[in-house]
mmCIF file of C-alpha atoms in Angstrom:
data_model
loop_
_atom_site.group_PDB
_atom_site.id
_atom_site.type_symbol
_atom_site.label_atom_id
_atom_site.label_comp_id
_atom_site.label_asym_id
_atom_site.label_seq_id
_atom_site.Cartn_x
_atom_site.Cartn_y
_atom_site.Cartn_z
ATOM 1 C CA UNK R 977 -44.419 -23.939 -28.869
ATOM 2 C CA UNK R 978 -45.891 -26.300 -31.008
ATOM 3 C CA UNK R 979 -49.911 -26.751 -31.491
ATOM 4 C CA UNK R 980 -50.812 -30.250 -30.472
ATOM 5 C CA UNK R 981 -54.512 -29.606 -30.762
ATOM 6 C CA UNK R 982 -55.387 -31.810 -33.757
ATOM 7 C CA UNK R 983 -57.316 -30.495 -36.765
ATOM 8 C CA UNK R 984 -59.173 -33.355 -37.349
ATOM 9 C CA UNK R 985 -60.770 -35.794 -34.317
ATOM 10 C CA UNK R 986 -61.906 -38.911 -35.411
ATOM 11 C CA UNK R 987 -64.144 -40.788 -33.423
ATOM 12 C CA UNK R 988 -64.858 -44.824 -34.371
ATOM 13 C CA UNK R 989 -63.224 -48.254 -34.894
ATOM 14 C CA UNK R 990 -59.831 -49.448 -35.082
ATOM 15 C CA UNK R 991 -59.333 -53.574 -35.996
ATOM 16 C CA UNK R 992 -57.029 -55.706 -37.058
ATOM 17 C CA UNK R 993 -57.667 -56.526 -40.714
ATOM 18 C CA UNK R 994 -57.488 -60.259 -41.658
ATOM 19 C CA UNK R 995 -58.379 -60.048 -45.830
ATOM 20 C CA UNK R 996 -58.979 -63.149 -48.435
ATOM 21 C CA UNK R 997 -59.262 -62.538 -52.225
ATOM 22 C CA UNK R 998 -60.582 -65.428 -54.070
ATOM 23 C CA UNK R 999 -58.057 -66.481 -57.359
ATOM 24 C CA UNK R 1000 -61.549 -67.138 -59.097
ATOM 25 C CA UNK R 1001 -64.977 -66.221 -59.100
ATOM 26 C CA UNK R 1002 -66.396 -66.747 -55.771
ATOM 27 C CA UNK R 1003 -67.764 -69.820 -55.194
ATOM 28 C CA UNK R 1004 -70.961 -69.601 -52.052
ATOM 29 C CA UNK R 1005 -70.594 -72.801 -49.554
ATOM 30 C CA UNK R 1006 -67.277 -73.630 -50.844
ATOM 31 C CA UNK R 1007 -63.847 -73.241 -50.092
ATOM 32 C CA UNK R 1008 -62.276 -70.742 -52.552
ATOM 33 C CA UNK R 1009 -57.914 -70.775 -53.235
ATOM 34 C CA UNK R 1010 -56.862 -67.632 -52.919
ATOM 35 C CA UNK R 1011 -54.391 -65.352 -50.778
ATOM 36 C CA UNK R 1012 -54.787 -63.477 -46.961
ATOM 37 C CA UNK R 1013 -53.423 -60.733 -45.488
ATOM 38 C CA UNK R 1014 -53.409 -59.093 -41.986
ATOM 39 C CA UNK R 1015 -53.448 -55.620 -41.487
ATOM 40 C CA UNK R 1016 -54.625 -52.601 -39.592
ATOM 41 C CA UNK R 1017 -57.596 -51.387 -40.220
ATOM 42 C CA UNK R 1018 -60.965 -50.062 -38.701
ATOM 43 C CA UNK R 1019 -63.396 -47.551 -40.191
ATOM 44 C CA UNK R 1020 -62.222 -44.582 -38.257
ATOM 45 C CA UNK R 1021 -58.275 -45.643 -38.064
ATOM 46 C CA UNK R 1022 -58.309 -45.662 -41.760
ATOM 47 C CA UNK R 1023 -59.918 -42.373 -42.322
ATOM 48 C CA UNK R 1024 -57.372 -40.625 -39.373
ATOM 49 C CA UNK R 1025 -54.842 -42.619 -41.392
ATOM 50 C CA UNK R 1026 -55.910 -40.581 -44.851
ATOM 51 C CA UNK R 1027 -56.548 -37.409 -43.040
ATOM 52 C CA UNK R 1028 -53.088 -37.409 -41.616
ATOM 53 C CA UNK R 1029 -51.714 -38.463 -44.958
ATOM 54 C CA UNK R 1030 -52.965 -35.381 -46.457
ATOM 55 C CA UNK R 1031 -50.863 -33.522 -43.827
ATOM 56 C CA UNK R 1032 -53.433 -32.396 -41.184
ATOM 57 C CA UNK R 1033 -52.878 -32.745 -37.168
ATOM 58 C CA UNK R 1034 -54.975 -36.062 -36.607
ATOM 59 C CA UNK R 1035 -56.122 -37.449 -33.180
ATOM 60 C CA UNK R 1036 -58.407 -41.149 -33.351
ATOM 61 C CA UNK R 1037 -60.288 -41.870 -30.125
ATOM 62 C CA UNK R 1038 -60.965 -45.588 -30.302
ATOM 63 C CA UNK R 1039 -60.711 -48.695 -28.113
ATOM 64 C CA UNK R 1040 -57.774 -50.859 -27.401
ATOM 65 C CA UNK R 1041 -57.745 -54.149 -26.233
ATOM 66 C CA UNK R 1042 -55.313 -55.797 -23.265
ATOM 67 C CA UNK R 1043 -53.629 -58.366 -25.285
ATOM 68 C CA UNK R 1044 -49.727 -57.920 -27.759
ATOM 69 C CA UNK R 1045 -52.058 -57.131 -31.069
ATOM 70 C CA UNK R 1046 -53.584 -53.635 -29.173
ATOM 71 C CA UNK R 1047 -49.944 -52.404 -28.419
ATOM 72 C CA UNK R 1048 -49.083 -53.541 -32.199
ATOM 73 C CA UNK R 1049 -52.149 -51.413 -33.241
ATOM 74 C CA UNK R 1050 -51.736 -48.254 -30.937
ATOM 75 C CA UNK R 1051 -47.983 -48.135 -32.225
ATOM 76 C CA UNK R 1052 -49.070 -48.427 -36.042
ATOM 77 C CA UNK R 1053 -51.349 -45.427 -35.854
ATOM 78 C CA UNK R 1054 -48.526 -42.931 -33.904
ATOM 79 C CA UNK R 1055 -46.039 -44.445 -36.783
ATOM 80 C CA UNK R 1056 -48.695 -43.050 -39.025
ATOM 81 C CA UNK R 1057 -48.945 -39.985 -37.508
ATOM 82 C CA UNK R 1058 -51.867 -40.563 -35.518
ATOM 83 C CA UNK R 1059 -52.601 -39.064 -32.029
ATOM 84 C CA UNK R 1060 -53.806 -42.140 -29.935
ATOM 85 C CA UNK R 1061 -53.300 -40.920 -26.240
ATOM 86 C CA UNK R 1062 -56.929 -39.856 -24.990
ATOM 87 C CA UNK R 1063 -58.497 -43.355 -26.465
ATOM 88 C CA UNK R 1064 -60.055 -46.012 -24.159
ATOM 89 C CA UNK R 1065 -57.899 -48.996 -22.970
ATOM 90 C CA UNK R 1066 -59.944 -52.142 -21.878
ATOM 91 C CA UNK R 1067 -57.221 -54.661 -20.320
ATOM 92 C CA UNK R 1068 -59.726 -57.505 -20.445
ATOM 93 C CA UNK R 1069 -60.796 -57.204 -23.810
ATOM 94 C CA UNK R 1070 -59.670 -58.542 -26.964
ATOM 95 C CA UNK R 1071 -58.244 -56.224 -29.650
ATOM 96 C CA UNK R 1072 -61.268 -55.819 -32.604
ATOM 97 C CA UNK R 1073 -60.704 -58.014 -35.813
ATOM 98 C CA UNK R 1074 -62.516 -57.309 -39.589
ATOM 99 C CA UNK R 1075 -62.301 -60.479 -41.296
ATOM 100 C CA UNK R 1076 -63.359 -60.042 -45.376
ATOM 101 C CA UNK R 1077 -63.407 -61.932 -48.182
ATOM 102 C CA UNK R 1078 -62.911 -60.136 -51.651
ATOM 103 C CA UNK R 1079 -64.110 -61.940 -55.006
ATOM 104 C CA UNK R 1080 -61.485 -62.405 -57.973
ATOM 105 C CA UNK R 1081 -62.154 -58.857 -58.675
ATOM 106 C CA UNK R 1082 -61.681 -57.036 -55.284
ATOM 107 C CA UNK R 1083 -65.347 -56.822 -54.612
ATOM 108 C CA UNK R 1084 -66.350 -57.351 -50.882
ATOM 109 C CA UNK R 1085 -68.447 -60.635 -50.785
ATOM 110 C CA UNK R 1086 -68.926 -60.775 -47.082
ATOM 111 C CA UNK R 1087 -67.263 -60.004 -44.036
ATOM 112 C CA UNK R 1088 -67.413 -60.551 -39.583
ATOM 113 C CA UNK R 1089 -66.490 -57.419 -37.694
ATOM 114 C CA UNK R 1090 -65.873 -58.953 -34.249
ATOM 115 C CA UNK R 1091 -65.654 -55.587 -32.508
ATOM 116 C CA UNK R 1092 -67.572 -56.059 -29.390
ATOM 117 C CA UNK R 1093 -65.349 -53.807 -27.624
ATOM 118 C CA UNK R 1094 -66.469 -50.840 -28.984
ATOM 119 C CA UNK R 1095 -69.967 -50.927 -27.600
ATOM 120 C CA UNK R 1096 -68.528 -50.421 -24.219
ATOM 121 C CA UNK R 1097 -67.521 -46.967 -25.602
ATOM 122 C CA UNK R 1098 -70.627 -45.639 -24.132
ATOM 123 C CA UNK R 1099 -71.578 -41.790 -23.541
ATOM 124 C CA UNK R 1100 -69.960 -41.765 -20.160
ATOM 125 C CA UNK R 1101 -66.695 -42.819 -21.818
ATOM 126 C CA UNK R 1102 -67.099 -40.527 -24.531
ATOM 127 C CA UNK R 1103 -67.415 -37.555 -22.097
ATOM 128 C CA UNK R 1104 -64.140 -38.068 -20.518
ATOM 129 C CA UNK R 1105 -62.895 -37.921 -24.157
ATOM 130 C CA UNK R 1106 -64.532 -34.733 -25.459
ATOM 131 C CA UNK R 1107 -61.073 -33.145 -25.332
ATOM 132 C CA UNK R 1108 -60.046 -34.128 -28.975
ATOM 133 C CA UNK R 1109 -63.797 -33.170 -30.510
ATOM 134 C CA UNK R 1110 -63.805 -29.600 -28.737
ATOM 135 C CA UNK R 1111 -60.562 -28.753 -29.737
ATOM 136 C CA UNK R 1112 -60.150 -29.868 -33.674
ATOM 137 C CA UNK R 1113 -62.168 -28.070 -36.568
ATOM 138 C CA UNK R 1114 -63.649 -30.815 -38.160
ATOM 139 C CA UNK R 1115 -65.060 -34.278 -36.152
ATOM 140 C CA UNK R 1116 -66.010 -37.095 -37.397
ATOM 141 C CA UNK R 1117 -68.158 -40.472 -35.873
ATOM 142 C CA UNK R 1118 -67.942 -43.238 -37.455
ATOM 143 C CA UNK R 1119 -71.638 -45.872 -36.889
ATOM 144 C CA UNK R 1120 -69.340 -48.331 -35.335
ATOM 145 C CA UNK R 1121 -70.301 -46.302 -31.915
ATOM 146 C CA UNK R 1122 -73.098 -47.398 -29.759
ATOM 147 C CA UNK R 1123 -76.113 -45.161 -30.555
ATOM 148 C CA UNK R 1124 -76.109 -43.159 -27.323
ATOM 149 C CA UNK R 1125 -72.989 -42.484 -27.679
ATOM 150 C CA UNK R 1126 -73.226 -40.980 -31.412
ATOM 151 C CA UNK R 1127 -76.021 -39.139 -29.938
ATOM 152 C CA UNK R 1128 -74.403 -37.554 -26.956
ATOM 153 C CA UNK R 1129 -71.279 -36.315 -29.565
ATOM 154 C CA UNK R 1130 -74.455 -35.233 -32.106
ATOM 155 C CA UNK R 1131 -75.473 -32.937 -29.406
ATOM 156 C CA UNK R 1132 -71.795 -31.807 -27.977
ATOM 157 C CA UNK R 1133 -70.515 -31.026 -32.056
ATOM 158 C CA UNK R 1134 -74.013 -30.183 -33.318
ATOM 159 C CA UNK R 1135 -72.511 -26.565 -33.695
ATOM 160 C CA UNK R 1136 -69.212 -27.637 -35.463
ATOM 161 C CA UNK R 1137 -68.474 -29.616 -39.058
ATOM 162 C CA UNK R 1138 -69.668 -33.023 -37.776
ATOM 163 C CA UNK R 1139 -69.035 -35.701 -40.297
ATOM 164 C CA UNK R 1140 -70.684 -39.147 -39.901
ATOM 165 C CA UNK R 1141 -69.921 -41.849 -41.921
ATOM 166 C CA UNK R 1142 -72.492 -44.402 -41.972
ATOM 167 C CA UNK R 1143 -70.387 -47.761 -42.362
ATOM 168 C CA UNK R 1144 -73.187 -50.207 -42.982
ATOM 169 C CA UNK R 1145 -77.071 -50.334 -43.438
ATOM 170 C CA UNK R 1146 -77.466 -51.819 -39.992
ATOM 171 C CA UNK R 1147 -74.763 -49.140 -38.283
ATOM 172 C CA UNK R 1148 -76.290 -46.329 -40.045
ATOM 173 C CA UNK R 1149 -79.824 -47.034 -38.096
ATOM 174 C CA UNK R 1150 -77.831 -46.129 -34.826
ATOM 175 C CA UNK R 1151 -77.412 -42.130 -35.994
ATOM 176 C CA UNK R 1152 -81.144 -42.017 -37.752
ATOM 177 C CA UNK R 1153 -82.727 -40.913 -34.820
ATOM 178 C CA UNK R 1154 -80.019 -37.761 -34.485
ATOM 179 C CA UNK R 1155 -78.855 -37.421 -38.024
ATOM 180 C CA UNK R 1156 -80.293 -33.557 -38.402
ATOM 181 C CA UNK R 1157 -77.339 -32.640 -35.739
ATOM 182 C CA UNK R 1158 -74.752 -33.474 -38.129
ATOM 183 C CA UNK R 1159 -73.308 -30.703 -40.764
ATOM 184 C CA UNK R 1160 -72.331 -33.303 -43.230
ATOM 185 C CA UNK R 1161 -72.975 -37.434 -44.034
ATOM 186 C CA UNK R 1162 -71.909 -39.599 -46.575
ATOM 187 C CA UNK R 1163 -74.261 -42.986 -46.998
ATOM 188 C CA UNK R 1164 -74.247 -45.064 -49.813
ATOM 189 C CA UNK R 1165 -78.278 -45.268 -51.288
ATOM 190 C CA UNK R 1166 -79.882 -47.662 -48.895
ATOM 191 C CA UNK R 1167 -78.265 -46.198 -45.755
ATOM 192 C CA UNK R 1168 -79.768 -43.067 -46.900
ATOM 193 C CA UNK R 1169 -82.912 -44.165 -46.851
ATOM 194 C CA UNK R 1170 -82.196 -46.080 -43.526
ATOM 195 C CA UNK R 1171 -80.706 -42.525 -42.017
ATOM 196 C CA UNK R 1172 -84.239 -41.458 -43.316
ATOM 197 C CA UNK R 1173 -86.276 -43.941 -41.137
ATOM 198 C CA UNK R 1174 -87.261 -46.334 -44.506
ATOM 199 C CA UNK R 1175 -86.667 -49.561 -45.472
ATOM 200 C CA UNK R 1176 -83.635 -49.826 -47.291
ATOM 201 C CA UNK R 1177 -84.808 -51.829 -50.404
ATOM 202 C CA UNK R 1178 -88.457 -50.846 -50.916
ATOM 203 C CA UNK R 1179 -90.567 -47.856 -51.733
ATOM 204 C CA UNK R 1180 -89.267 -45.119 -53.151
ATOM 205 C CA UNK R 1181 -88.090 -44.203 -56.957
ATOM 206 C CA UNK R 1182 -86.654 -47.287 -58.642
ATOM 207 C CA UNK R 1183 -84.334 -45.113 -60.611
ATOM 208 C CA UNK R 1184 -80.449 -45.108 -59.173
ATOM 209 C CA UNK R 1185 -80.132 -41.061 -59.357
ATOM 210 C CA UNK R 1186 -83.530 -40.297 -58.937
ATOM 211 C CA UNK R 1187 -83.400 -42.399 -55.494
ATOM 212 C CA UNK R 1188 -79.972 -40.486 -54.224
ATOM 213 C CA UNK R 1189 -81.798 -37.170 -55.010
ATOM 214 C CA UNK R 1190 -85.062 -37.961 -53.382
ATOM 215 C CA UNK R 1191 -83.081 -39.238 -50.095
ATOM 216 C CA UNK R 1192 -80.317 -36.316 -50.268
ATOM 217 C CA UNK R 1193 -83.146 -33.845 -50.385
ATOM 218 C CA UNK R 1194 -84.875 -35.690 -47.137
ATOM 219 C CA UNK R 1195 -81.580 -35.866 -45.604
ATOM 220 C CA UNK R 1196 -81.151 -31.844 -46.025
ATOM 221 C CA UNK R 1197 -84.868 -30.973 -44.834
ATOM 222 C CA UNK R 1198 -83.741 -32.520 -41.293
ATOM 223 C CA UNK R 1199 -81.187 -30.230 -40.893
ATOM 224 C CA UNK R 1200 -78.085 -31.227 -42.537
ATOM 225 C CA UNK R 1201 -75.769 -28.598 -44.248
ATOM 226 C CA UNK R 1202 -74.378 -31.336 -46.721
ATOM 227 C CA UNK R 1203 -75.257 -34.822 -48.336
ATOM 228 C CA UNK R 1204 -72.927 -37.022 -49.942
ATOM 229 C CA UNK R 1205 -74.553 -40.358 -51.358
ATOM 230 C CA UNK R 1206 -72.227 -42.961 -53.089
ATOM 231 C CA UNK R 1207 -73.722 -43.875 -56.426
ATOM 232 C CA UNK R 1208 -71.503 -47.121 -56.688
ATOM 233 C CA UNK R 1209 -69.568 -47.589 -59.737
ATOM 234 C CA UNK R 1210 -71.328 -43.952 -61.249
ATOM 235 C CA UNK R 1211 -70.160 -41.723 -58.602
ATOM 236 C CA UNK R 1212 -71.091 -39.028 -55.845
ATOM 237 C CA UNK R 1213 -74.397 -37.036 -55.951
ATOM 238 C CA UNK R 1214 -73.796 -34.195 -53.553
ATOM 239 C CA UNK R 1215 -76.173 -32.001 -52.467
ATOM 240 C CA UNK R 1216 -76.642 -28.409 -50.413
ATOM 241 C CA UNK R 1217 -78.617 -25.191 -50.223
ATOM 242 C CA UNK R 1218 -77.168 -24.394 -53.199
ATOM 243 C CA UNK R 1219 -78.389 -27.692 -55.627
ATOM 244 C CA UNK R 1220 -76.842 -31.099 -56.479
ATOM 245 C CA UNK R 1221 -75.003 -32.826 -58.658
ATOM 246 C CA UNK R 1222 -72.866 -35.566 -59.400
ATOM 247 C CA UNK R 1223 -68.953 -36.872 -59.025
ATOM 248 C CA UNK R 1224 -68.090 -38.916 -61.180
ATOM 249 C CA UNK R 1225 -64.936 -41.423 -60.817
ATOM 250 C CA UNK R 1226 -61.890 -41.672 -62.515
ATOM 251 C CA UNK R 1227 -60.565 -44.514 -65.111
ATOM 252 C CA UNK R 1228 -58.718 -45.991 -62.851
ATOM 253 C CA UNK R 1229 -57.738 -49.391 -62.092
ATOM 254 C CA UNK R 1230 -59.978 -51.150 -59.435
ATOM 255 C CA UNK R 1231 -57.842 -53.613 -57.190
ATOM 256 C CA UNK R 1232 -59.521 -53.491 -53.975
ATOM 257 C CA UNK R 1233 -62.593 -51.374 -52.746
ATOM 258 C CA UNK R 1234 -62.068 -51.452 -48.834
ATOM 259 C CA UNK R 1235 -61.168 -48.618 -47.975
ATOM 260 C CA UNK R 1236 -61.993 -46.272 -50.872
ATOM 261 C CA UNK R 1237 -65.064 -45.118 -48.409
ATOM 262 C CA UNK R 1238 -62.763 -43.938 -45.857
ATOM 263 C CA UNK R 1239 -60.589 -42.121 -47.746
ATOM 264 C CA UNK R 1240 -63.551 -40.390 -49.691
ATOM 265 C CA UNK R 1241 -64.657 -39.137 -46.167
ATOM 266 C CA UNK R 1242 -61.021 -38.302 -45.183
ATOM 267 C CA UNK R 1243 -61.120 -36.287 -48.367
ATOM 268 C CA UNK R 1244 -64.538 -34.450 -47.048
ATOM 269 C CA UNK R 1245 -62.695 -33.701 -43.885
ATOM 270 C CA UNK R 1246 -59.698 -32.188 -45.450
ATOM 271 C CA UNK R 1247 -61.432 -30.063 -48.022
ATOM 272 C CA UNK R 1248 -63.750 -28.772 -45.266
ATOM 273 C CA UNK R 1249 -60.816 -27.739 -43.477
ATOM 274 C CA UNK R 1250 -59.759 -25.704 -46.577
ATOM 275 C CA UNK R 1251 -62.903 -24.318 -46.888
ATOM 276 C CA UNK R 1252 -63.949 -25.516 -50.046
ATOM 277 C CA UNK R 1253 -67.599 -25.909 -51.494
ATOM 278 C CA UNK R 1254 -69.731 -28.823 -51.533
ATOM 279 C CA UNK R 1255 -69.359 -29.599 -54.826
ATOM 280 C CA UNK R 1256 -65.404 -29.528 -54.937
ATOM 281 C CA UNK R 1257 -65.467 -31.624 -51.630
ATOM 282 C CA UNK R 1258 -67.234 -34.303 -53.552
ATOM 283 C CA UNK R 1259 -64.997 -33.726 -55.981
ATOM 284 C CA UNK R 1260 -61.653 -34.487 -54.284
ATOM 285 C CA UNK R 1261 -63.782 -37.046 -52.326
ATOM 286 C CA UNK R 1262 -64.121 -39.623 -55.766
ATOM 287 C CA UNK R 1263 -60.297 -38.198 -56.308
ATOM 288 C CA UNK R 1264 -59.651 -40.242 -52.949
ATOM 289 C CA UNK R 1265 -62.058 -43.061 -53.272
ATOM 290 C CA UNK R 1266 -60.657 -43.561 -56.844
ATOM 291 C CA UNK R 1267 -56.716 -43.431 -55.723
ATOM 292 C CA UNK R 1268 -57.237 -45.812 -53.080
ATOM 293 C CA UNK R 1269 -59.318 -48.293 -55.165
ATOM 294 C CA UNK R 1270 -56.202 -48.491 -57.250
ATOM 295 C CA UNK R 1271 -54.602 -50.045 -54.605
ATOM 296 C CA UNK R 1272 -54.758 -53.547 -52.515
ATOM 297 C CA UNK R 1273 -54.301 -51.700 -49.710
ATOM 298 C CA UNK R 1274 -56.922 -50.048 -47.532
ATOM 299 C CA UNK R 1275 -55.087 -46.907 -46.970
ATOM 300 C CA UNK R 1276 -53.010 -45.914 -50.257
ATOM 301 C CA UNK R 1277 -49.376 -45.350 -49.754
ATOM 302 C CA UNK R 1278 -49.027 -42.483 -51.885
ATOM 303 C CA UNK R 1279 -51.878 -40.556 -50.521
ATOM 304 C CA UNK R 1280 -50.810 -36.638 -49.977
ATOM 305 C CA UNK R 1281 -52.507 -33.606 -51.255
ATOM 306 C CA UNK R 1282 -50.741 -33.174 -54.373
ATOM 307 C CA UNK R 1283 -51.359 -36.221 -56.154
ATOM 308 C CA UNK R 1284 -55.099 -35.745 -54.195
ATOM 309 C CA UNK R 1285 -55.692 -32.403 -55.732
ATOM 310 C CA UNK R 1286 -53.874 -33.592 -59.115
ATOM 311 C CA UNK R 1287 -56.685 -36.495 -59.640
ATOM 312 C CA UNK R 1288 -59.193 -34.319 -58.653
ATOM 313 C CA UNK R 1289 -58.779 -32.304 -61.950
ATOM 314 C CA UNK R 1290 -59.647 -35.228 -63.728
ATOM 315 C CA UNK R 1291 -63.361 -36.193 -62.149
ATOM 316 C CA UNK R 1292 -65.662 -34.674 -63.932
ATOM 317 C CA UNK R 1293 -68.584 -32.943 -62.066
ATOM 318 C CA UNK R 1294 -71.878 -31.722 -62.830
ATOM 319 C CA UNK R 1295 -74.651 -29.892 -61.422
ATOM 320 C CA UNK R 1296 -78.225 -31.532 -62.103
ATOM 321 C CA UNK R 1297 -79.874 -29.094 -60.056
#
């Protein structure tokens, strides 16, 4: 018989994407030509969608709405190879819609994430779903969850490879008050510090690397196993027991960075299933965030590990510590 169990469980969002890029610079106040697309999307539906890319048994527990676009969504992920079945179905809710606008450049200007639906995925839901969680190797949360809910999974996975990805600055303040449960998290700088319980933009070293270190070590001295904080443009520092050091990306082109997040934690969750280090998870991590910032879509087409571990060669990483 076949295992069903999935691998990976991936707990979080899952939207319809509605995406403008500007022809020109963007313009503040002003109506800007340029071009829109719809998609599917979500935080967590676009890291299941990597994960089961790179050829792992993938199950996403999210929220559906009642109206056409929810069946159009639950359908997208199973032709993607994504386990849906055990998610929460709210008939009298509207499906969740992302709605960004991208400069001439691909750079996110702003964005509305009308997702009120997944606040009613509270802890009580969440335990009549901790099927997928108990039974994969790796689980990860994404901040889009209500706060007691990413504490009750903190404390049901606190013993497994629990992944959080931190979405935003104001998401990330939901998992602060648990984030020592978690074996691994990847913020970019100021949700570190906000993961941290500090203001995102003051105190601290003024110095981009010196600021990562400073917050990866806090971030470790609760508890974590691993930190992974996005240096922007320059990289990855990553950080364990052992030291730190730093990812950095590959020449490639830059079309369109939504996404490249998700894949980079997709990445984490398929080389922890491998059982690499921390350093060569970081490693394969910029491989993913750099492959799918190539692309104008938010999940790459021609994700899979081979090309994965073929760009991975080419990031160069080094230990500061």
């Amino acid at each position: 018989m076949t295992d069903s169990r999935p691998l990976v469980a991936v707990y979080g969002g899952a939207n319809i994407d509605i995406q403008s890029r500007c022809r020109a610079p963007f313009r503040p106040g002003d109506s800007n030509p340029g071009t829109s697309s719809m998609s599917m999307g979500g935080v967590g539906r676009n890291i299941a969608e990597n994960v089961a890319r790179l050829g792992l048994r993938t199950e996403l527990v999210t929220v559906f709405g009642g109206d056409e676009q929810a069946g159009h969504l639950a359908d997208a992920c199973r032709d993607a190879g994504i386990e849906v079945g055990r998610s929460l179905i709210l008939p009298d809710e509207q499906t969740s819609r992302y709605i960004c606008i991208l400069d001439d450049k691909g750079i996110l200007v702003g964005a509305v994430a009308a997702m009120d639906s997944i606040d009613r995925f509270g802890p009580e839901e969440l335990a009549a779903r901790f099927g997928p969680g108990d039974e994969a190797e790796v689980v990860i949360l994404d901040a889009n969850l209500p706060a007691a809910t990413i504490a009750a999974a903190a404390a049901r996975w606190k013993g497994k490879p629990l992944i959080l990805d931190t979405v935003s600055v104001t998401k990330a303040a939901k998992a602060a008050p648990v984030v020592g449960s978690f074996y691994s998290v990847k913020p970019n700088r100021k949700e570190a510090r906000v993961l941290l319980g500090l203001e995102p933009d003051s105190g601290g070293p003024a110095d981009v690397l010196d600021s990562a270190r400073e917050s990866a070590l806090g971030l470790l001295s609760l508890g974590l196993r691993e930190v992974f904080v996005s240096l922007g443009e320059t990289g990855l520092l990553w950080a364990d027991a052992s030291g730190m050091g730093v990812a950095s990306p590959l020449p490639l082109p830059v079309v369109n960075v939504s996404g490249a997040g998700d894949a980079a934690t997709a990445a984490l969750a398929w080389s922890q299933v491998r059982g690499d280090r921390c350093m060569m998870k970081a490693s394969y991590a910029v491989a993913a965030a750099s492959l799918c910032a190539s692309s104008p879509d938010a999940v790459h087409n021609g994700m899979n590990p081979g090309i994965l571990a073929e760009i991975a060669k080419g990031v160069r990483n080094e230990r500061i510590s």
